[in-house]
CSV table of C-alpha atoms in Angstrom, one decimal:
chain,number,residue,atom,x,y,z
D,26,UNK,CA,0.0,0.0,0.0
D,27,UNK,CA,0.9,3.7,-0.2
D,28,UNK,CA,3.4,4.8,2.4
D,29,UNK,CA,4.2,8.2,3.7
D,30,UNK,CA,7.7,8.5,5.2
D,31,UNK,CA,8.4,11.2,7.7
D,32,UNK,CA,11.6,12.2,9.5
D,33,UNK,CA,13.1,12.9,11.9
D,34,UNK,CA,10.9,11.0,14.3
D,35,UNK,CA,12.2,12.9,17.2
D,36,UNK,CA,14.1,16.1,17.5
D,37,UNK,CA,15.3,18.1,20.4
D,38,UNK,CA,16.5,21.7,19.8
D,39,UNK,CA,17.4,24.8,21.6
D,40,UNK,CA,15.1,27.8,21.7
D,41,UNK,CA,15.6,30.1,18.8
D,42,UNK,CA,16.8,27.5,16.3
D,43,UNK,CA,15.0,26.2,13.3
D,44,UNK,CA,13.9,22.7,12.6
D,45,UNK,CA,13.0,21.0,9.3
D,46,UNK,CA,10.7,18.0,9.0
D,47,UNK,CA,10.5,16.1,5.8
D,48,UNK,CA,7.5,14.2,4.5
D,49,UNK,CA,7.9,11.9,1.4
D,50,UNK,CA,5.3,9.9,-0.5
D,51,UNK,CA,6.8,6.5,-1.4
D,52,UNK,CA,5.7,4.8,-4.7
D,53,UNK,CA,3.0,7.4,-5.4
D,54,UNK,CA,2.8,11.1,-6.2
D,55,UNK,CA,1.1,13.5,-3.8
D,56,UNK,CA,0.1,16.9,-5.3
D,57,UNK,CA,-1.3,17.8,-1.9
D,58,UNK,CA,-0.1,17.0,1.6
D,59,UNK,CA,-1.5,18.0,4.9
D,60,UNK,CA,0.4,19.0,8.0
D,61,UNK,CA,-1.2,18.4,11.4
D,62,UNK,CA,-0.1,19.2,15.0
D,63,UNK,CA,-1.1,17.3,18.0
D,64,UNK,CA,-0.6,18.3,21.7
D,65,UNK,CA,-0.7,15.6,24.4
D,66,UNK,CA,-4.1,14.0,24.8
D,67,UNK,CA,-5.6,16.3,22.2
D,68,UNK,CA,-6.7,15.6,18.7
D,69,UNK,CA,-5.1,16.5,15.4
D,70,UNK,CA,-5.2,20.1,14.4
D,71,UNK,CA,-4.8,20.9,10.7
D,72,UNK,CA,-2.1,23.5,10.3
D,73,UNK,CA,-1.8,23.9,6.6
D,74,UNK,CA,-2.4,22.2,3.2
D,75,UNK,CA,0.8,21.9,1.1
D,76,UNK,CA,0.3,22.2,-2.6
D,77,UNK,CA,3.0,21.1,-5.1
D,78,UNK,CA,4.3,24.0,-7.1
D,79,UNK,CA,2.3,26.7,-5.3
D,80,UNK,CA,1.9,28.3,-1.9
D,81,UNK,CA,0.6,26.4,1.0
D,82,UNK,CA,-2.9,27.2,2.4
D,83,UNK,CA,-2.7,27.9,6.1
D,84,UNK,CA,-5.5,27.5,8.7
D,85,UNK,CA,-6.7,30.4,10.7
D,86,UNK,CA,-4.3,31.2,13.5
D,87,UNK,CA,-1.3,29.4,12.1
D,88,UNK,CA,1.6,31.8,11.4
D,89,UNK,CA,2.9,31.2,7.9
D,90,UNK,CA,6.2,33.0,8.6
D,91,UNK,CA,6.8,30.7,11.6
D,92,UNK,CA,5.8,27.4,9.9
D,93,UNK,CA,7.3,27.5,6.5
D,94,UNK,CA,6.0,24.8,4.1
D,95,UNK,CA,7.7,23.9,0.8
D,96,UNK,CA,6.3,21.4,-1.6
D,97,UNK,CA,9.0,21.4,-4.3
D,98,UNK,CA,8.2,18.0,-5.9
D,99,UNK,CA,5.4,15.5,-6.2
D,100,UNK,CA,6.9,13.3,-3.5
D,101,UNK,CA,8.3,15.8,-1.0
D,102,UNK,CA,6.9,18.4,1.4
D,103,UNK,CA,8.8,20.0,4.2
D,104,UNK,CA,7.8,21.9,7.3
D,105,UNK,CA,10.3,24.2,8.9
D,106,UNK,CA,9.6,25.5,12.4
D,107,UNK,CA,11.5,28.8,12.5
D,108,UNK,CA,12.9,30.3,15.7
D,109,UNK,CA,11.4,27.5,17.7
D,110,UNK,CA,10.2,28.2,21.3
D,111,UNK,CA,9.1,25.8,24.0
D,112,UNK,CA,5.4,26.3,23.2
D,113,UNK,CA,6.1,24.9,19.7
D,114,UNK,CA,6.9,21.5,21.3
D,115,UNK,CA,4.4,19.1,19.9
D,116,UNK,CA,3.8,16.1,17.7
D,117,UNK,CA,3.8,17.1,14.0
D,118,UNK,CA,2.3,14.7,11.5
D,119,UNK,CA,2.1,14.9,7.7
D,120,UNK,CA,-0.4,13.1,5.6
D,121,UNK,CA,-1.4,12.5,1.9
D,122,UNK,CA,-4.5,11.4,0.2
D,123,UNK,CA,-4.4,8.0,-1.3
D,124,UNK,CA,-7.0,6.0,-3.2
D,125,UNK,CA,-8.8,3.5,-1.1
D,126,UNK,CA,-9.0,1.0,-3.9
D,127,UNK,CA,-7.5,0.9,-7.4
D,128,UNK,CA,-9.9,2.5,-9.8
D,129,UNK,CA,-12.0,4.0,-7.0
D,130,UNK,CA,-12.7,7.7,-6.6
D,131,UNK,CA,-12.7,7.3,-2.8
D,132,UNK,CA,-9.6,8.6,-1.1
D,133,UNK,CA,-8.4,8.5,2.5
D,134,UNK,CA,-5.6,10.1,4.5
D,135,UNK,CA,-2.4,8.1,5.0
D,136,UNK,CA,-0.2,9.5,7.7
D,137,UNK,CA,3.5,9.6,8.2
D,138,UNK,CA,4.9,8.3,11.5
D,139,UNK,CA,5.0,11.8,13.0
D,140,UNK,CA,7.8,13.9,14.4
D,141,UNK,CA,8.0,14.7,18.1
D,142,UNK,CA,9.6,18.1,18.6
D,143,UNK,CA,11.0,19.2,21.9
D,144,UNK,CA,12.2,22.8,22.3
D,145,UNK,CA,14.4,23.4,25.3
H,18,UNK,CA,-18.0,26.9,11.5
H,19,UNK,CA,-17.5,23.3,12.2
H,20,UNK,CA,-17.8,21.2,15.3
H,21,UNK,CA,-17.1,17.5,15.9
H,22,UNK,CA,-17.9,15.8,19.2
H,23,UNK,CA,-17.0,12.5,20.7
H,24,UNK,CA,-16.9,11.1,24.2
H,25,UNK,CA,-13.5,11.7,25.8
H,26,UNK,CA,-13.0,8.3,27.4
H,27,UNK,CA,-14.7,4.9,27.4
H,28,UNK,CA,-13.9,1.6,29.1
H,29,UNK,CA,-15.0,-1.8,28.1
H,30,UNK,CA,-14.2,-5.5,28.8
H,31,UNK,CA,-12.2,-7.9,26.6
H,32,UNK,CA,-14.6,-9.8,24.4
H,33,UNK,CA,-17.4,-7.3,24.7
H,34,UNK,CA,-18.9,-4.9,22.1
H,35,UNK,CA,-18.4,-1.1,22.3
H,36,UNK,CA,-20.0,1.7,20.3
H,37,UNK,CA,-18.2,5.1,20.0
H,38,UNK,CA,-20.4,7.9,18.9
H,39,UNK,CA,-19.5,11.0,16.9
H,40,UNK,CA,-21.7,14.0,16.1
H,41,UNK,CA,-20.7,16.7,13.6
H,42,UNK,CA,-21.8,20.0,12.2
H,43,UNK,CA,-20.0,21.2,9.1
H,44,UNK,CA,-20.4,22.7,5.7
H,45,UNK,CA,-19.2,20.9,2.6
H,46,UNK,CA,-19.6,17.4,4.1
H,47,UNK,CA,-17.9,14.8,1.9
H,48,UNK,CA,-17.5,11.7,4.0
H,49,UNK,CA,-17.0,10.5,7.6
H,50,UNK,CA,-13.8,8.6,8.5
H,51,UNK,CA,-12.7,6.7,11.6
H,52,UNK,CA,-9.0,6.3,12.6
H,53,UNK,CA,-7.3,4.4,15.3
H,54,UNK,CA,-4.3,6.0,17.1
H,55,UNK,CA,-2.1,4.3,19.6
H,56,UNK,CA,-0.2,6.5,22.0
H,57,UNK,CA,2.8,8.1,20.4
H,58,UNK,CA,2.0,6.8,16.9
H,59,UNK,CA,0.3,8.1,13.8
H,60,UNK,CA,-3.4,7.4,13.1
H,61,UNK,CA,-4.3,4.4,11.0
H,62,UNK,CA,-7.4,4.3,8.8
H,63,UNK,CA,-10.2,2.0,10.0
H,64,UNK,CA,-13.4,2.8,8.1
H,65,UNK,CA,-15.4,5.4,6.2
H,66,UNK,CA,-18.9,6.3,5.2
H,67,UNK,CA,-20.1,8.6,2.4
H,68,UNK,CA,-23.7,7.4,2.2
H,69,UNK,CA,-26.1,6.6,5.0
H,70,UNK,CA,-26.0,3.2,6.5
H,71,UNK,CA,-23.7,0.6,7.9
H,72,UNK,CA,-20.3,-0.4,6.6
H,73,UNK,CA,-18.8,-3.6,8.0
H,74,UNK,CA,-15.2,-4.6,8.0
H,75,UNK,CA,-14.4,-7.6,10.1
H,76,UNK,CA,-14.6,-6.7,13.8
H,77,UNK,CA,-15.2,-3.0,13.0
H,78,UNK,CA,-18.3,-1.4,11.6
H,79,UNK,CA,-19.2,2.2,11.1
H,80,UNK,CA,-22.6,3.8,10.6
H,81,UNK,CA,-23.6,7.2,9.2
H,82,UNK,CA,-26.7,9.3,9.3
H,83,UNK,CA,-26.1,12.5,7.3
H,84,UNK,CA,-29.5,14.0,8.2
H,85,UNK,CA,-28.7,13.7,11.9
H,86,UNK,CA,-25.0,14.6,11.6
H,87,UNK,CA,-24.2,11.3,13.4
H,88,UNK,CA,-21.9,8.4,13.1
H,89,UNK,CA,-20.7,5.6,15.3
H,90,UNK,CA,-17.9,3.1,15.3
H,91,UNK,CA,-18.8,-0.4,16.5
H,92,UNK,CA,-16.0,-2.7,17.8
H,93,UNK,CA,-16.9,-6.3,18.4
H,94,UNK,CA,-15.0,-9.0,20.2
H,95,UNK,CA,-12.8,-6.5,21.9
H,96,UNK,CA,-9.1,-7.4,22.4
H,97,UNK,CA,-6.5,-5.8,24.7
H,98,UNK,CA,-4.7,-4.3,21.6
H,99,UNK,CA,-7.9,-2.3,20.8
H,100,UNK,CA,-7.0,0.0,23.7
H,101,UNK,CA,-6.3,3.2,21.7
H,102,UNK,CA,-7.7,6.6,20.8
H,103,UNK,CA,-10.4,6.5,18.1
H,104,UNK,CA,-10.7,9.6,16.0
H,105,UNK,CA,-13.7,10.6,14.0
H,106,UNK,CA,-12.9,12.8,11.0
H,107,UNK,CA,-15.0,14.7,8.5
H,108,UNK,CA,-13.8,15.2,5.0
H,109,UNK,CA,-14.9,18.6,3.7
H,110,UNK,CA,-14.9,20.1,0.2
H,111,UNK,CA,-14.5,23.9,0.0
H,112,UNK,CA,-13.2,26.5,-2.4
H,113,UNK,CA,-9.6,25.4,-1.7
H,114,UNK,CA,-10.3,21.8,-2.2
H,115,UNK,CA,-10.7,18.9,0.1
H,116,UNK,CA,-9.5,18.7,3.7
H,117,UNK,CA,-10.0,16.5,6.8
H,118,UNK,CA,-11.1,17.8,10.2
H,119,UNK,CA,-10.6,15.6,13.2
H,120,UNK,CA,-12.8,15.3,16.3
H,121,UNK,CA,-11.2,15.3,19.8
H,122,UNK,CA,-10.8,11.5,19.9
H,123,UNK,CA,-12.2,8.9,22.3
H,124,UNK,CA,-9.7,7.1,24.5
H,125,UNK,CA,-10.8,3.5,24.8
H,126,UNK,CA,-9.4,1.3,27.6
H,127,UNK,CA,-10.1,-2.4,27.2
H,128,UNK,CA,-9.9,-4.3,30.5
H,129,UNK,CA,-9.2,-8.0,31.0
């Protein structure tokens, strides 16, 4: 089946530094990828929709200058947390739409393994 | 706006049946999805409904009533490994395309 590869799985950084998280679609092309953030014991919050070859669409309240998204190819989207602060510590998960069945119009979200960011 | 509600926590016994409810209010509704998420891991797809009715997949079934904005996930023959969070998600279609909005999740504990 379709696999979304995400790394790093864990990253610890100092306050004020930037961290890049990569999300790759393996064996399929993803023109659109979704970036979610999840705080402990809370649900997934959509941050932005990453579009290949164009600007990302950010959800209300998400700072586009702080969370830089680049979708330079059909298999790679990156999220860069710039000037990270302790409140940015969270679980970041990317996902892509894949067809449920071959020849089917139905699609579901397949998730990467997630990246746990800890900002000291 | 949009709103998705689920019970925060549920407890059930191994071998039993449990029903996890989800209610939603949203524009551009385009499908209702259920995901399972174990602690510290990414969600995995379980089931989805676009039309009203029941969809059965082995031990898991999901039901949808679009007129009521209501869905449930039914888990049969519960196993200890079913202890996880269960996320209800609505797929929406708007001017920017499709996106998925997740409910708060229900933490299910299966006891021996």
